[in-house]
Amino acid sequence: MKQSNNKTISIIFFGTSDFVNPVLNKLKENFDVVKVINSPQQWNNKTIEQLSNLNPDLFVVVSYGQILPKKLLDIPKLAAINIHPSLLPKYRGSTPVQTAILNGDKTTGVTIIKLDEHMDHGPIIEQFEEPILPTDTFESLIQRLFEKSADALVHVIMHYNENKLKPQNHSKATFTKLLKRDDGYINLSLLEIGNWKLEIDRKIRAYYPWPGVWVKTIVSEKNEKIIKFLPNKKIQVEGKKEMSYKDFLNGYPDADSQLRLFLEKNV
């Protein structure tokens, strides 16, 4: 496929996250995006027929959160392809970026695959690495990965018939879990045990902005509030604006003693 013909390539885009906008915008600049699907669907005969009638060359799936059935994957003339923010087969599933930060990985990356009916299972079309910075949060890292993947995706599409597919080594596959709000809860009694300082830093960065890292504890006169730990040594009391650890210590002298001790050691 030559670049001069790129507007003849028709694409249906699937993506539910705001973080995928750089990819979508790049596709719109270079190709004919005939439909954008930004929410999970019930795939019945009617909805499948509607997509089939658009006669797309490609499906592009990015952070969509729903496995597409085979009868849907068979619609595009060329393939359904997916951008996954990890170095597959490592970290299949919905939270690869959070998991990489939690595990203290120094490097992650992006894998572009041809989709099959299994989760993050299809053959690899393109893959590149990206360093994880010590200050990276989920938000900053996922934005950077998708921004950098946009140009790689354009190249893959323009030269699709020249791509050599590489099967994944499924024996080396690892999987990530779906996050729940309670995953962000921390036990104050553990704050001074072992490597908890390092672990909580990773957790704060991995779980920002959601589900966040939080405790429910006394802040003043036996008044319990939910307190969120934020990146860059910031903290937020329920119903209040975020503040520095130092400002919290000055403003809440009667807060839980374990919490105050942890903050004092990390100001």
XYZ file of C-alpha atoms in Angstrom:
267
model
C 0.000 0.000 0.000
C 1.475 3.326 -0.987
C 1.035 6.466 1.018
C -0.543 8.237 -1.963
C -3.459 5.793 -1.689
C -3.879 5.955 2.061
C -7.233 7.754 1.980
C -8.653 4.758 0.131
C -8.050 2.567 3.176
C -11.237 2.439 5.225
C -11.110 1.791 8.957
C -13.571 1.131 11.747
C -12.066 2.252 15.057
C -12.879 0.724 18.449
C -11.739 2.539 21.606
C -13.397 3.599 24.860
C -10.649 5.558 26.622
C -9.759 9.242 26.209
C -6.111 8.168 26.101
C -6.594 6.726 22.607
C -7.341 10.110 21.004
C -3.788 10.569 19.626
C -4.157 7.266 17.783
C -7.623 8.095 16.473
C -6.550 11.563 15.342
C -3.550 10.148 13.492
C -5.768 7.614 11.745
C -8.184 10.352 10.687
C -5.282 12.359 9.250
C -4.081 9.467 7.122
C -6.999 7.166 6.370
C -10.753 7.025 5.885
C -12.186 6.331 9.341
C -15.738 5.357 8.437
C -16.986 4.676 11.963
C -15.860 5.141 15.578
C -17.225 2.797 18.242
C -16.487 4.216 21.687
C -18.626 2.059 23.968
C -19.151 -1.696 24.465
C -21.819 -3.170 22.219
C -24.203 -6.102 22.085
C -23.000 -7.914 18.988
C -26.126 -9.371 17.424
C -26.918 -10.081 13.781
C -28.192 -6.543 13.225
C -25.134 -4.708 14.601
C -22.769 -7.068 12.826
C -24.585 -6.537 9.532
C -24.390 -2.755 9.986
C -20.602 -2.923 10.263
C -20.328 -5.401 7.417
C -22.245 -3.030 5.144
C -19.523 -0.410 5.670
C -17.120 -2.798 3.892
C -14.032 -1.762 5.917
C -10.481 -2.711 5.056
C -9.407 -2.781 8.696
C -10.604 -2.751 12.255
C -8.304 -0.884 14.638
C -8.919 -1.723 18.299
C -7.256 0.326 21.052
C -8.157 0.127 24.750
C -11.654 -1.096 23.950
C -12.229 -3.435 26.895
C -14.293 -6.017 25.043
C -13.150 -9.114 23.175
C -14.566 -9.098 19.648
C -16.218 -12.346 18.494
C -14.850 -14.173 15.461
C -17.856 -13.323 13.283
C -16.990 -9.661 13.855
C -13.263 -10.149 13.239
C -14.081 -11.722 9.879
C -15.691 -8.514 8.574
C -12.653 -6.406 7.527
C -11.062 -7.281 4.207
C -7.510 -7.199 5.577
C -7.541 -7.734 9.335
C -8.499 -6.495 12.759
C -5.443 -5.079 14.501
C -4.871 -4.006 18.076
C -2.466 -1.739 19.937
C -1.600 -3.259 23.313
C 0.559 -1.241 25.773
C 2.977 -3.982 26.828
C 5.626 -6.216 25.317
C 3.386 -9.190 24.579
C 3.114 -11.971 25.573
C 3.959 -10.237 28.859
C 1.044 -8.548 30.638
C -1.968 -9.636 28.653
C -5.234 -8.182 29.932
C -6.696 -4.838 30.928
C -4.018 -3.332 33.209
C -0.568 -3.835 31.634
C 0.672 -0.303 32.326
C -0.386 -0.321 35.978
C 1.175 -3.755 36.445
C 4.493 -2.705 34.919
C 4.741 0.259 37.312
C 3.675 -1.838 40.316
C 6.338 -4.425 39.542
C 9.058 -1.796 39.264
C 9.818 -2.582 35.618
C 12.364 -0.305 33.977
C 11.026 -0.880 30.481
C 7.681 -1.532 28.868
C 6.507 -1.003 25.309
C 3.790 -1.376 22.714
C 2.792 -4.383 20.658
C 0.644 -4.192 17.535
C -1.037 -7.530 16.882
C -3.484 -9.098 14.473
C -6.515 -9.903 16.587
C -7.953 -13.356 17.015
C -10.862 -14.407 19.220
C -8.664 -14.792 22.317
C -7.465 -11.998 24.620
C -4.214 -10.344 23.448
C -3.306 -13.635 21.788
C -2.827 -12.920 18.090
C 0.427 -12.774 16.106
C 2.739 -9.777 16.463
C 2.991 -7.281 13.611
C 5.179 -4.649 15.299
C 6.693 -4.105 18.731
C 8.844 -1.413 20.354
C 10.205 -0.676 23.809
C 9.726 2.435 25.948
C 11.531 3.249 29.233
C 9.479 3.728 32.381
C 10.615 6.917 34.104
C 10.913 7.039 37.918
C 8.216 9.731 37.958
C 5.832 8.033 35.532
C 2.231 7.565 36.596
C -0.259 5.378 34.756
C -1.613 8.538 33.163
C 1.717 9.885 31.906
C 2.952 6.511 30.679
C -0.207 5.442 28.855
C -0.365 8.835 27.130
C 3.235 8.531 25.962
C 2.798 4.951 24.773
C -0.260 5.742 22.685
C 1.271 8.939 21.290
C 4.366 7.040 20.156
C 2.351 4.119 18.834
C 0.300 6.314 16.494
C 3.071 6.749 13.914
C 4.033 3.078 14.170
C 0.430 2.120 13.493
C 0.260 4.328 10.402
C 3.375 2.628 9.033
C 1.931 -0.820 9.765
C -1.287 0.015 7.927
C 0.392 1.624 4.913
C 2.573 -1.459 4.468
C 0.140 -4.043 5.753
C 0.651 -6.586 2.976
C 4.416 -6.448 3.563
C 4.202 -7.163 7.292
C 5.570 -10.450 8.574
C 3.499 -11.861 11.407
C 5.327 -13.406 14.354
C 3.395 -15.837 16.564
C 3.525 -15.074 20.271
C 5.286 -17.500 22.587
C 2.180 -18.435 24.545
C 4.190 -20.423 27.109
C 5.647 -17.111 28.320
C 2.322 -15.295 28.599
C 1.536 -13.463 31.836
C -1.786 -11.903 32.732
C -2.993 -8.789 34.531
C -6.088 -8.365 36.656
C -9.060 -6.048 36.395
C -8.716 -3.249 38.955
C -11.298 -2.546 41.637
C -11.589 0.499 43.875
C -10.484 -1.524 46.907
C -7.153 -2.288 45.226
C -6.152 1.259 46.151
C -6.754 0.766 49.880
C -3.678 0.683 52.120
C -3.343 -0.525 55.700
C -1.747 2.160 57.871
C -0.280 -0.478 60.179
C 1.913 -1.707 57.298
C 3.372 1.651 56.334
C 6.622 1.119 58.213
C 7.162 -2.557 57.371
C 9.843 -3.717 54.932
C 9.945 -1.955 51.577
C 6.527 -0.369 51.996
C 7.856 3.098 51.179
C 8.942 1.848 47.744
C 5.775 -0.185 47.280
C 3.465 2.706 48.140
C 5.327 4.994 45.728
C 4.776 2.477 42.943
C 1.159 2.018 43.949
C 0.504 5.781 43.972
C 1.962 6.123 40.479
C 0.305 2.998 39.083
C -3.146 3.816 40.431
C -3.240 7.484 39.431
C -5.801 8.755 38.637
C -7.927 5.630 39.301
C -8.580 3.875 41.654
C -6.144 6.024 43.612
C -4.343 5.061 46.806
C -6.411 5.793 49.879
C -7.051 5.217 53.566
C -10.003 5.942 55.794
C -8.755 7.326 59.063
C -9.184 9.955 61.762
C -8.125 13.440 60.697
C -9.476 15.556 63.574
C -11.546 15.057 66.727
C -12.423 11.457 65.844
C -13.710 12.613 62.461
C -13.004 9.892 59.885
C -12.304 10.864 56.299
C -11.020 9.174 53.170
C -7.525 10.420 52.389
C -5.949 9.954 48.967
C -2.208 9.790 48.359
C -1.275 11.559 45.112
C 1.930 11.700 43.038
C 4.665 14.196 43.926
C 4.083 13.847 47.688
C 0.620 15.345 47.617
C -2.363 14.273 49.695
C -6.082 15.018 49.511
C -8.590 14.867 52.341
C -12.131 13.957 51.322
C -13.968 17.146 50.328
C -10.784 19.262 50.300
C -8.240 20.378 47.724
C -4.969 18.503 47.367
C -2.072 19.689 49.517
C 1.547 18.847 50.270
C 2.470 16.415 53.041
C 3.868 19.378 54.990
C 0.648 21.369 54.702
C -1.365 18.365 55.867
C 0.869 17.915 58.913
C 0.465 21.593 59.800
C -3.277 21.625 59.186
C -4.231 18.340 60.851
C -2.273 18.005 64.109
C -4.787 15.476 65.484
C -4.670 13.123 62.505
C -3.916 9.424 62.982
C -0.454 9.024 64.537
C 0.679 6.321 62.096
C -0.293 8.480 59.154
C 1.494 11.503 60.585
C 4.625 9.453 61.267
C 4.705 8.164 57.699
C 4.253 11.655 56.255
C 6.892 13.161 58.552
C 9.431 10.618 57.328
C 8.602 11.312 53.692
C 8.171 15.096 53.539
